[in-house]
JSON list of C-alpha atoms in Angstrom, two decimals:
[
{"chain": "A", "resi": 853, "resn": "GLY", "atom": "CA", "xyz": [-19.94, 7.50, 12.81]},
{"chain": "A", "resi": 854, "resn": "GLN", "atom": "CA", "xyz": [-16.63, 7.84, 14.93]},
{"chain": "A", "resi": 855, "resn": "GLN", "atom": "CA", "xyz": [-13.65, 6.22, 13.43]},
{"chain": "A", "resi": 856, "resn": "LEU", "atom": "CA", "xyz": [-10.39, 4.91, 14.99]},
{"chain": "A", "resi": 857, "resn": "ASN", "atom": "CA", "xyz": [-7.02, 5.20, 13.07]},
{"chain": "A", "resi": 858, "resn": "GLN", "atom": "CA", "xyz": [-4.80, 2.28, 14.22]},
{"chain": "A", "resi": 859, "resn": "SER", "atom": "CA", "xyz": [-1.42, 2.13, 13.20]},
{"chain": "A", "resi": 860, "resn": "PRO", "atom": "CA", "xyz": [0.93, 0.28, 12.07]},
{"chain": "A", "resi": 861, "resn": "GLN", "atom": "CA", "xyz": [-1.67, -1.92, 10.02]},
{"chain": "A", "resi": 862, "resn": "SER", "atom": "CA", "xyz": [1.14, -4.70, 10.39]},
{"chain": "A", "resi": 863, "resn": "MET", "atom": "CA", "xyz": [4.37, -5.23, 11.44]},
{"chain": "A", "resi": 864, "resn": "PHE", "atom": "CA", "xyz": [7.32, -7.71, 11.31]},
{"chain": "A", "resi": 865, "resn": "ILE", "atom": "CA", "xyz": [9.72, -7.86, 14.14]},
{"chain": "A", "resi": 866, "resn": "GLN", "atom": "CA", "xyz": [12.43, -10.05, 15.52]},
{"chain": "A", "resi": 867, "resn": "GLU", "atom": "CA", "xyz": [11.88, -12.00, 18.64]},
{"chain": "A", "resi": 868, "resn": "GLY", "atom": "CA", "xyz": [13.24, -9.91, 21.74]},
{"chain": "A", "resi": 869, "resn": "GLU", "atom": "CA", "xyz": [12.32, -6.43, 20.08]},
{"chain": "A", "resi": 870, "resn": "ASP", "atom": "CA", "xyz": [10.07, -4.24, 21.74]},
{"chain": "A", "resi": 871, "resn": "VAL", "atom": "CA", "xyz": [6.69, -3.30, 19.72]},
{"chain": "A", "resi": 872, "resn": "SER", "atom": "CA", "xyz": [4.71, -0.17, 19.92]},
{"chain": "A", "resi": 873, "resn": "MET", "atom": "CA", "xyz": [1.26, 0.41, 18.18]},
{"chain": "A", "resi": 874, "resn": "ASN", "atom": "CA", "xyz": [-1.27, 3.17, 18.53]},
{"chain": "A", "resi": 875, "resn": "CYS", "atom": "CA", "xyz": [-4.71, 4.45, 18.26]},
{"chain": "A", "resi": 876, "resn": "THR", "atom": "CA", "xyz": [-6.14, 8.04, 17.44]},
{"chain": "A", "resi": 877, "resn": "SER", "atom": "CA", "xyz": [-9.52, 9.37, 17.26]},
{"chain": "A", "resi": 878, "resn": "SER", "atom": "CA", "xyz": [-11.20, 12.68, 16.20]},
{"chain": "A", "resi": 879, "resn": "SER", "atom": "CA", "xyz": [-13.46, 12.36, 19.15]},
{"chain": "A", "resi": 880, "resn": "ILE", "atom": "CA", "xyz": [-12.74, 11.66, 22.93]},
{"chain": "A", "resi": 881, "resn": "PHE", "atom": "CA", "xyz": [-13.51, 8.48, 24.78]},
{"chain": "A", "resi": 882, "resn": "ASN", "atom": "CA", "xyz": [-13.45, 7.95, 28.47]},
{"chain": "A", "resi": 883, "resn": "THR", "atom": "CA", "xyz": [-12.35, 4.17, 28.20]},
{"chain": "A", "resi": 884, "resn": "TRP", "atom": "CA", "xyz": [-9.83, 2.69, 26.03]},
{"chain": "A", "resi": 885, "resn": "LEU", "atom": "CA", "xyz": [-9.44, -1.30, 25.50]},
{"chain": "A", "resi": 886, "resn": "TRP", "atom": "CA", "xyz": [-6.92, -3.31, 23.81]},
{"chain": "A", "resi": 887, "resn": "TYR", "atom": "CA", "xyz": [-7.62, -6.75, 22.55]},
{"chain": "A", "resi": 888, "resn": "LYS", "atom": "CA", "xyz": [-5.76, -9.35, 20.92]},
{"chain": "A", "resi": 889, "resn": "GLN", "atom": "CA", "xyz": [-7.09, -11.93, 18.45]},
{"chain": "A", "resi": 890, "resn": "ASP", "atom": "CA", "xyz": [-5.32, -15.27, 17.62]},
{"chain": "A", "resi": 891, "resn": "PRO", "atom": "CA", "xyz": [-6.42, -16.95, 14.36]},
{"chain": "A", "resi": 892, "resn": "GLY", "atom": "CA", "xyz": [-9.65, -18.85, 14.67]},
{"chain": "A", "resi": 893, "resn": "GLU", "atom": "CA", "xyz": [-10.50, -17.30, 18.18]},
{"chain": "A", "resi": 894, "resn": "GLY", "atom": "CA", "xyz": [-12.38, -14.33, 19.16]},
{"chain": "A", "resi": 895, "resn": "PRO", "atom": "CA", "xyz": [-10.72, -11.14, 20.82]},
{"chain": "A", "resi": 896, "resn": "VAL", "atom": "CA", "xyz": [-9.41, -11.45, 24.16]},
{"chain": "A", "resi": 897, "resn": "LEU", "atom": "CA", "xyz": [-8.99, -8.33, 26.53]},
{"chain": "A", "resi": 898, "resn": "LEU", "atom": "CA", "xyz": [-5.71, -7.54, 27.40]},
{"chain": "A", "resi": 899, "resn": "ILE", "atom": "CA", "xyz": [-6.07, -4.04, 29.19]},
{"chain": "A", "resi": 900, "resn": "ALA", "atom": "CA", "xyz": [-8.54, -1.60, 30.05]},
{"chain": "A", "resi": 901, "resn": "LEU", "atom": "CA", "xyz": [-7.95, 2.11, 30.73]},
{"chain": "A", "resi": 902, "resn": "TYR", "atom": "CA", "xyz": [-10.42, 4.58, 32.40]},
{"chain": "A", "resi": 903, "resn": "LYS", "atom": "CA", "xyz": [-8.78, 7.59, 32.92]},
{"chain": "A", "resi": 904, "resn": "ALA", "atom": "CA", "xyz": [-6.92, 10.21, 31.04]},
{"chain": "A", "resi": 905, "resn": "GLY", "atom": "CA", "xyz": [-3.02, 9.79, 31.51]},
{"chain": "A", "resi": 906, "resn": "GLU", "atom": "CA", "xyz": [-3.49, 6.44, 33.02]},
{"chain": "A", "resi": 907, "resn": "LEU", "atom": "CA", "xyz": [-0.48, 3.77, 32.33]},
{"chain": "A", "resi": 908, "resn": "THR", "atom": "CA", "xyz": [-1.40, 0.32, 32.97]},
{"chain": "A", "resi": 909, "resn": "SER", "atom": "CA", "xyz": [0.76, -2.91, 32.60]},
{"chain": "A", "resi": 910, "resn": "ASN", "atom": "CA", "xyz": [-0.37, -6.59, 32.15]},
{"chain": "A", "resi": 911, "resn": "GLY", "atom": "CA", "xyz": [3.08, -8.67, 32.00]},
{"chain": "A", "resi": 912, "resn": "ARG", "atom": "CA", "xyz": [5.17, -7.43, 29.26]},
{"chain": "A", "resi": 913, "resn": "LEU", "atom": "CA", "xyz": [2.34, -5.17, 27.95]},
{"chain": "A", "resi": 914, "resn": "THR", "atom": "CA", "xyz": [2.05, -1.51, 28.76]},
{"chain": "A", "resi": 915, "resn": "ALA", "atom": "CA", "xyz": [-0.79, 0.73, 27.57]},
{"chain": "A", "resi": 916, "resn": "GLN", "atom": "CA", "xyz": [-1.51, 4.47, 28.13]},
{"chain": "A", "resi": 917, "resn": "PHE", "atom": "CA", "xyz": [-4.75, 6.50, 27.94]},
{"chain": "A", "resi": 918, "resn": "GLY", "atom": "CA", "xyz": [-3.66, 9.68, 26.10]},
{"chain": "A", "resi": 919, "resn": "ILE", "atom": "CA", "xyz": [-4.19, 12.90, 28.00]},
{"chain": "A", "resi": 920, "resn": "THR", "atom": "CA", "xyz": [-6.39, 14.39, 25.22]},
{"chain": "A", "resi": 921, "resn": "ARG", "atom": "CA", "xyz": [-8.56, 11.31, 25.52]},
{"chain": "A", "resi": 922, "resn": "LYS", "atom": "CA", "xyz": [-8.19, 10.82, 22.00]},
{"chain": "A", "resi": 923, "resn": "ASP", "atom": "CA", "xyz": [-5.60, 8.39, 21.79]},
{"chain": "A", "resi": 924, "resn": "SER", "atom": "CA", "xyz": [-3.85, 5.26, 23.19]},
{"chain": "A", "resi": 925, "resn": "PHE", "atom": "CA", "xyz": [-0.81, 3.36, 22.90]},
{"chain": "A", "resi": 926, "resn": "LEU", "atom": "CA", "xyz": [0.12, -0.18, 23.40]},
{"chain": "A", "resi": 927, "resn": "ASN", "atom": "CA", "xyz": [3.59, -1.30, 24.16]},
{"chain": "A", "resi": 928, "resn": "ILE", "atom": "CA", "xyz": [5.04, -5.04, 24.15]},
{"chain": "A", "resi": 929, "resn": "SER", "atom": "CA", "xyz": [8.50, -5.50, 25.62]},
{"chain": "A", "resi": 930, "resn": "ALA", "atom": "CA", "xyz": [10.63, -8.41, 24.69]},
{"chain": "A", "resi": 931, "resn": "SER", "atom": "CA", "xyz": [8.39, -10.05, 22.20]},
{"chain": "A", "resi": 932, "resn": "ILE", "atom": "CA", "xyz": [8.16, -13.77, 22.02]},
{"chain": "A", "resi": 933, "resn": "PRO", "atom": "CA", "xyz": [6.67, -16.00, 19.27]},
{"chain": "A", "resi": 934, "resn": "SER", "atom": "CA", "xyz": [3.27, -16.27, 20.90]},
{"chain": "A", "resi": 935, "resn": "ASP", "atom": "CA", "xyz": [2.85, -12.53, 20.60]},
{"chain": "A", "resi": 936, "resn": "VAL", "atom": "CA", "xyz": [1.62, -13.03, 17.16]},
{"chain": "A", "resi": 937, "resn": "GLY", "atom": "CA", "xyz": [-1.81, -12.08, 16.34]},
{"chain": "A", "resi": 938, "resn": "ILE", "atom": "CA", "xyz": [-3.90, -8.93, 15.60]},
{"chain": "A", "resi": 939, "resn": "TYR", "atom": "CA", "xyz": [-4.23, -6.25, 18.14]},
{"chain": "A", "resi": 940, "resn": "PHE", "atom": "CA", "xyz": [-7.20, -4.20, 18.40]},
{"chain": "A", "resi": 941, "resn": "CYS", "atom": "CA", "xyz": [-7.89, -1.04, 20.26]},
{"chain": "A", "resi": 942, "resn": "ALA", "atom": "CA", "xyz": [-11.47, 0.16, 21.11]},
{"chain": "A", "resi": 943, "resn": "GLY", "atom": "CA", "xyz": [-12.85, 3.18, 22.43]},
{"chain": "A", "resi": 944, "resn": "GLN", "atom": "CA", "xyz": [-15.97, 3.60, 24.59]},
{"chain": "A", "resi": 945, "resn": "LEU", "atom": "CA", "xyz": [-17.76, 6.75, 25.70]},
{"chain": "A", "resi": 946, "resn": "THR", "atom": "CA", "xyz": [-19.54, 5.18, 28.87]},
{"chain": "A", "resi": 947, "resn": "ASP", "atom": "CA", "xyz": [-21.32, 8.28, 29.96]},
{"chain": "A", "resi": 948, "resn": "SER", "atom": "CA", "xyz": [-23.17, 9.11, 26.90]},
{"chain": "A", "resi": 949, "resn": "GLY", "atom": "CA", "xyz": [-26.23, 7.63, 28.01]},
{"chain": "A", "resi": 950, "resn": "ALA", "atom": "CA", "xyz": [-28.15, 5.78, 25.42]},
{"chain": "A", "resi": 951, "resn": "GLY", "atom": "CA", "xyz": [-24.80, 4.82, 23.45]},
{"chain": "A", "resi": 952, "resn": "SER", "atom": "CA", "xyz": [-22.88, 3.94, 26.33]},
{"chain": "A", "resi": 953, "resn": "TYR", "atom": "CA", "xyz": [-22.35, 0.50, 25.21]},
{"chain": "A", "resi": 954, "resn": "GLN", "atom": "CA", "xyz": [-20.96, 1.18, 21.76]},
{"chain": "A", "resi": 955, "resn": "LEU", "atom": "CA", "xyz": [-17.42, 0.01, 21.35]},
{"chain": "A", "resi": 956, "resn": "THR", "atom": "CA", "xyz": [-15.59, 1.75, 18.46]},
{"chain": "A", "resi": 957, "resn": "PHE", "atom": "CA", "xyz": [-12.88, -0.67, 17.13]},
{"chain": "A", "resi": 958, "resn": "GLY", "atom": "CA", "xyz": [-9.84, 0.11, 15.18]},
{"chain": "A", "resi": 959, "resn": "LYS", "atom": "CA", "xyz": [-8.86, -2.04, 12.14]},
{"chain": "A", "resi": 960, "resn": "GLY", "atom": "CA", "xyz": [-6.04, -3.77, 13.92]},
{"chain": "A", "resi": 961, "resn": "THR", "atom": "CA", "xyz": [-2.53, -4.23, 13.93]},
{"chain": "A", "resi": 962, "resn": "LYS", "atom": "CA", "xyz": [-1.23, -7.54, 12.60]},
{"chain": "A", "resi": 963, "resn": "LEU", "atom": "CA", "xyz": [2.05, -8.53, 14.42]},
{"chain": "A", "resi": 964, "resn": "SER", "atom": "CA", "xyz": [4.16, -11.21, 13.19]},
{"chain": "A", "resi": 965, "resn": "VAL", "atom": "CA", "xyz": [7.28, -12.28, 15.24]},
{"chain": "A", "resi": 966, "resn": "ILE", "atom": "CA", "xyz": [10.24, -13.71, 13.50]},
{"chain": "A", "resi": 967, "resn": "PRO", "atom": "CA", "xyz": [12.09, -16.32, 15.73]},
{"chain": "B", "resi": 332, "resn": "GLU", "atom": "CA", "xyz": [-11.75, -20.71, 28.09]},
{"chain": "B", "resi": 333, "resn": "THR", "atom": "CA", "xyz": [-13.25, -17.17, 27.80]},
{"chain": "B", "resi": 334, "resn": "GLY", "atom": "CA", "xyz": [-16.41, -17.92, 29.41]},
{"chain": "B", "resi": 335, "resn": "VAL", "atom": "CA", "xyz": [-18.47, -17.05, 26.46]},
{"chain": "B", "resi": 336, "resn": "THR", "atom": "CA", "xyz": [-19.26, -20.32, 24.16]},
{"chain": "B", "resi": 337, "resn": "GLN", "atom": "CA", "xyz": [-20.50, -20.04, 20.81]},
{"chain": "B", "resi": 338, "resn": "THR", "atom": "CA", "xyz": [-22.01, -22.68, 18.65]},
{"chain": "B", "resi": 339, "resn": "PRO", "atom": "CA", "xyz": [-21.46, -23.91, 16.07]},
{"chain": "B", "resi": 340, "resn": "ARG", "atom": "CA", "xyz": [-17.85, -22.82, 15.33]},
{"chain": "B", "resi": 341, "resn": "HIS", "atom": "CA", "xyz": [-18.45, -23.02, 11.67]},
{"chain": "B", "resi": 342, "resn": "LEU", "atom": "CA", "xyz": [-21.51, -23.03, 9.59]},
{"chain": "B", "resi": 343, "resn": "VAL", "atom": "CA", "xyz": [-22.14, -23.38, 5.58]},
{"chain": "B", "resi": 344, "resn": "MET", "atom": "CA", "xyz": [-25.45, -22.56, 4.30]},
{"chain": "B", "resi": 345, "resn": "GLY", "atom": "CA", "xyz": [-27.52, -21.84, 1.31]},
{"chain": "B", "resi": 346, "resn": "MET", "atom": "CA", "xyz": [-29.06, -18.57, 0.71]},
{"chain": "B", "resi": 347, "resn": "THR", "atom": "CA", "xyz": [-32.67, -20.13, 1.42]},
{"chain": "B", "resi": 348, "resn": "ASN", "atom": "CA", "xyz": [-31.90, -22.00, 4.49]},
{"chain": "B", "resi": 349, "resn": "LYS", "atom": "CA", "xyz": [-32.68, -20.93, 8.04]},
{"chain": "B", "resi": 350, "resn": "LYS", "atom": "CA", "xyz": [-30.15, -21.57, 11.02]},
{"chain": "B", "resi": 351, "resn": "SER", "atom": "CA", "xyz": [-29.45, -20.40, 14.19]},
{"chain": "B", "resi": 352, "resn": "LEU", "atom": "CA", "xyz": [-26.30, -19.25, 15.96]},
{"chain": "B", "resi": 353, "resn": "LYS", "atom": "CA", "xyz": [-26.16, -19.67, 19.67]},
{"chain": "B", "resi": 354, "resn": "CYS", "atom": "CA", "xyz": [-24.09, -17.83, 22.37]},
{"chain": "B", "resi": 355, "resn": "GLU", "atom": "CA", "xyz": [-23.91, -18.78, 26.12]},
{"chain": "B", "resi": 356, "resn": "GLN", "atom": "CA", "xyz": [-22.02, -16.94, 28.73]},
{"chain": "B", "resi": 357, "resn": "HIS", "atom": "CA", "xyz": [-21.05, -18.30, 32.26]},
{"chain": "B", "resi": 358, "resn": "LEU", "atom": "CA", "xyz": [-19.66, -15.07, 33.43]},
{"chain": "B", "resi": 359, "resn": "GLY", "atom": "CA", "xyz": [-23.01, -13.97, 35.34]},
{"chain": "B", "resi": 360, "resn": "HIS", "atom": "CA", "xyz": [-23.03, -10.78, 33.06]},
{"chain": "B", "resi": 361, "resn": "ASN", "atom": "CA", "xyz": [-26.25, -8.86, 32.33]},
{"chain": "B", "resi": 362, "resn": "ALA", "atom": "CA", "xyz": [-25.40, -7.44, 28.76]},
{"chain": "B", "resi": 363, "resn": "MET", "atom": "CA", "xyz": [-25.00, -9.47, 25.45]},
{"chain": "B", "resi": 364, "resn": "TYR", "atom": "CA", "xyz": [-23.92, -8.47, 22.01]},
{"chain": "B", "resi": 365, "resn": "TRP", "atom": "CA", "xyz": [-23.57, -9.66, 18.50]},
{"chain": "B", "resi": 366, "resn": "TYR", "atom": "CA", "xyz": [-20.82, -8.25, 16.27]},
{"chain": "B", "resi": 367, "resn": "LYS", "atom": "CA", "xyz": [-19.98, -9.08, 12.79]},
{"chain": "B", "resi": 368, "resn": "GLN", "atom": "CA", "xyz": [-16.12, -9.15, 11.64]},
{"chain": "B", "resi": 369, "resn": "SER", "atom": "CA", "xyz": [-15.46, -9.16, 7.99]},
{"chain": "B", "resi": 370, "resn": "ALA", "atom": "CA", "xyz": [-11.83, -9.18, 6.45]},
{"chain": "B", "resi": 371, "resn": "LYS", "atom": "CA", "xyz": [-10.10, -5.49, 6.46]},
{"chain": "B", "resi": 372, "resn": "LYS", "atom": "CA", "xyz": [-13.17, -3.91, 8.45]},
{"chain": "B", "resi": 373, "resn": "PRO", "atom": "CA", "xyz": [-13.37, -3.15, 11.89]},
{"chain": "B", "resi": 374, "resn": "LEU", "atom": "CA", "xyz": [-15.82, -4.97, 14.14]},
{"chain": "B", "resi": 375, "resn": "GLU", "atom": "CA", "xyz": [-19.54, -3.89, 13.41]},
{"chain": "B", "resi": 376, "resn": "LEU", "atom": "CA", "xyz": [-21.96, -3.93, 16.44]},
{"chain": "B", "resi": 377, "resn": "MET", "atom": "CA", "xyz": [-25.22, -5.47, 15.34]},
{"chain": "B", "resi": 378, "resn": "PHE", "atom": "CA", "xyz": [-27.45, -6.03, 18.55]},
{"chain": "B", "resi": 379, "resn": "VAL", "atom": "CA", "xyz": [-27.17, -5.31, 22.10]},
{"chain": "B", "resi": 380, "resn": "TYR", "atom": "CA", "xyz": [-29.24, -6.93, 24.92]},
{"chain": "B", "resi": 381, "resn": "SER", "atom": "CA", "xyz": [-29.40, -5.45, 28.45]},
{"chain": "B", "resi": 382, "resn": "LEU", "atom": "CA", "xyz": [-31.13, -7.53, 31.24]},
{"chain": "B", "resi": 383, "resn": "GLU", "atom": "CA", "xyz": [-32.75, -9.43, 28.15]},
{"chain": "B", "resi": 384, "resn": "GLU", "atom": "CA", "xyz": [-34.16, -6.33, 26.61]},
{"chain": "B", "resi": 385, "resn": "ARG", "atom": "CA", "xyz": [-32.96, -5.16, 23.17]},
{"chain": "B", "resi": 386, "resn": "VAL", "atom": "CA", "xyz": [-31.33, -1.79, 23.45]},
{"chain": "B", "resi": 387, "resn": "GLU", "atom": "CA", "xyz": [-29.91, -1.28, 20.13]},
{"chain": "B", "resi": 388, "resn": "ASN", "atom": "CA", "xyz": [-30.23, -2.57, 16.56]},
{"chain": "B", "resi": 389, "resn": "ASN", "atom": "CA", "xyz": [-27.83, -1.07, 14.30]},
{"chain": "B", "resi": 390, "resn": "SER", "atom": "CA", "xyz": [-29.50, -0.86, 11.09]},
{"chain": "B", "resi": 391, "resn": "VAL", "atom": "CA", "xyz": [-29.34, -4.58, 10.70]},
{"chain": "B", "resi": 392, "resn": "PRO", "atom": "CA", "xyz": [-31.21, -6.14, 7.77]},
{"chain": "B", "resi": 393, "resn": "SER", "atom": "CA", "xyz": [-34.32, -8.15, 9.00]},
{"chain": "B", "resi": 394, "resn": "ARG", "atom": "CA", "xyz": [-32.81, -11.37, 7.58]},
{"chain": "B", "resi": 395, "resn": "PHE", "atom": "CA", "xyz": [-30.97, -11.30, 11.05]},
{"chain": "B", "resi": 396, "resn": "SER", "atom": "CA", "xyz": [-33.25, -11.86, 13.98]},
{"chain": "B", "resi": 397, "resn": "PRO", "atom": "CA", "xyz": [-31.92, -11.97, 17.55]},
{"chain": "B", "resi": 398, "resn": "GLU", "atom": "CA", "xyz": [-33.27, -13.65, 20.36]},
{"chain": "B", "resi": 399, "resn": "CYS", "atom": "CA", "xyz": [-32.33, -13.32, 24.14]},
{"chain": "B", "resi": 400, "resn": "PRO", "atom": "CA", "xyz": [-34.43, -15.66, 26.28]},
{"chain": "B", "resi": 401, "resn": "ASN", "atom": "CA", "xyz": [-32.30, -14.99, 29.40]},
{"chain": "B", "resi": 402, "resn": "SER", "atom": "CA", "xyz": [-29.16, -13.15, 30.46]},
{"chain": "B", "resi": 403, "resn": "SER", "atom": "CA", "xyz": [-27.03, -16.11, 29.87]},
{"chain": "B", "resi": 404, "resn": "HIS", "atom": "CA", "xyz": [-28.41, -17.09, 26.32]},
{"chain": "B", "resi": 405, "resn": "LEU", "atom": "CA", "xyz": [-28.30, -15.07, 22.92]},
{"chain": "B", "resi": 406, "resn": "PHE", "atom": "CA", "xyz": [-29.35, -16.32, 19.60]},
{"chain": "B", "resi": 407, "resn": "LEU", "atom": "CA", "xyz": [-29.13, -15.07, 16.06]},
{"chain": "B", "resi": 408, "resn": "HIS", "atom": "CA", "xyz": [-31.50, -16.55, 13.60]},
{"chain": "B", "resi": 409, "resn": "LEU", "atom": "CA", "xyz": [-30.75, -16.47, 10.09]},
{"chain": "B", "resi": 410, "resn": "HIS", "atom": "CA", "xyz": [-32.93, -16.58, 7.00]},
{"chain": "B", "resi": 411, "resn": "THR", "atom": "CA", "xyz": [-32.38, -16.04, 3.27]},
{"chain": "B", "resi": 412, "resn": "LEU", "atom": "CA", "xyz": [-28.82, -14.61, 3.96]},
{"chain": "B", "resi": 413, "resn": "GLN", "atom": "CA", "xyz": [-26.78, -13.10, 0.99]},
{"chain": "B", "resi": 414, "resn": "PRO", "atom": "CA", "xyz": [-23.10, -14.01, 0.07]},
{"chain": "B", "resi": 415, "resn": "GLU", "atom": "CA", "xyz": [-21.89, -10.75, 1.52]},
{"chain": "B", "resi": 416, "resn": "ASP", "atom": "CA", "xyz": [-23.22, -12.03, 4.80]},
{"chain": "B", "resi": 417, "resn": "SER", "atom": "CA", "xyz": [-20.27, -14.46, 4.89]},
{"chain": "B", "resi": 418, "resn": "ALA", "atom": "CA", "xyz": [-18.31, -13.60, 7.95]},
{"chain": "B", "resi": 419, "resn": "LEU", "atom": "CA", "xyz": [-17.14, -14.20, 11.50]},
{"chain": "B", "resi": 420, "resn": "TYR", "atom": "CA", "xyz": [-19.86, -13.67, 13.83]},
{"chain": "B", "resi": 421, "resn": "LEU", "atom": "CA", "xyz": [-18.75, -12.75, 17.39]},
{"chain": "B", "resi": 422, "resn": "CYS", "atom": "CA", "xyz": [-20.93, -12.78, 20.51]},
{"chain": "B", "resi": 423, "resn": "ALA", "atom": "CA", "xyz": [-19.74, -11.05, 23.60]},
{"chain": "B", "resi": 424, "resn": "SER", "atom": "CA", "xyz": [-20.93, -10.06, 27.18]},
{"chain": "B", "resi": 425, "resn": "SER", "atom": "CA", "xyz": [-20.36, -7.44, 29.80]},
{"chain": "B", "resi": 426, "resn": "ASP", "atom": "CA", "xyz": [-21.33, -6.96, 33.44]},
{"chain": "B", "resi": 427, "resn": "ARG", "atom": "CA", "xyz": [-23.22, -3.85, 32.32]},
{"chain": "B", "resi": 428, "resn": "VAL", "atom": "CA", "xyz": [-23.50, -2.07, 29.02]},
{"chain": "B", "resi": 429, "resn": "ASN", "atom": "CA", "xyz": [-20.77, 0.22, 29.97]},
{"chain": "B", "resi": 430, "resn": "GLN", "atom": "CA", "xyz": [-18.18, -2.23, 31.27]},
{"chain": "B", "resi": 431, "resn": "PRO", "atom": "CA", "xyz": [-15.49, -3.89, 28.98]},
{"chain": "B", "resi": 432, "resn": "GLN", "atom": "CA", "xyz": [-16.66, -6.63, 26.76]},
{"chain": "B", "resi": 433, "resn": "HIS", "atom": "CA", "xyz": [-15.73, -10.15, 26.65]},
{"chain": "B", "resi": 434, "resn": "PHE", "atom": "CA", "xyz": [-15.93, -12.29, 23.34]},
{"chain": "B", "resi": 435, "resn": "GLY", "atom": "CA", "xyz": [-16.64, -15.72, 22.37]},
{"chain": "B", "resi": 436, "resn": "ASP", "atom": "CA", "xyz": [-14.55, -17.59, 19.70]},
{"chain": "B", "resi": 437, "resn": "GLY", "atom": "CA", "xyz": [-16.98, -16.76, 16.92]},
{"chain": "B", "resi": 438, "resn": "THR", "atom": "CA", "xyz": [-19.13, -18.69, 14.34]},
{"chain": "B", "resi": 439, "resn": "ARG", "atom": "CA", "xyz": [-17.47, -18.51, 10.72]},
{"chain": "B", "resi": 440, "resn": "LEU", "atom": "CA", "xyz": [-20.40, -18.40, 8.53]},
{"chain": "B", "resi": 441, "resn": "SER", "atom": "CA", "xyz": [-20.25, -19.23, 4.80]},
{"chain": "B", "resi": 442, "resn": "ILE", "atom": "CA", "xyz": [-23.21, -18.56, 2.44]},
{"chain": "B", "resi": 443, "resn": "LEU", "atom": "CA", "xyz": [-23.16, -20.38, -0.74]}
]
């Protein structure tokens, strides 16, 4: 099946620093999603991307849909302690007929913010 | 408040027990999903329902049995589970099957 390579696996940063993480795939997607999961909770949708090259922001978060449709990155600017959590990317091929619901998830990037 | 409510939040059961997980969505969505989340592994899709009809069963063992009585409710019936079934079980919903999915907070399941 499809696999997503998400990196880095974990990162420790100082409060106020910017953060960047990315996902790459061996096959194309036409939707990229970024989720954040806090301990004891389910993933929360942060940003959805629908078009190659699209750059979308949600507050301090910015995500881009790669031109090749095989990658996406998420940037967090001026990190704060509540940014701590696990960030997941997910790709979806929404026009593939019977499989269009299938989300392929990365393994996550665990972010720790040092105050 | 995510709009997707799962109960119970935690469940401990023996291998011979029968229990059910419940999911309710208040978002007016038409598709619902069950996922399994294990440590160090990507989320695994288990079942998909669209307009109360099952559209996918991803080679899930028969000891897991889903039920979708209406578009707002989804159940996962559990019977004679194995220790490797211990995991976080997440429910999600979306407006349609090709739309972004919104997750509940999960049920943490431990099999003794």
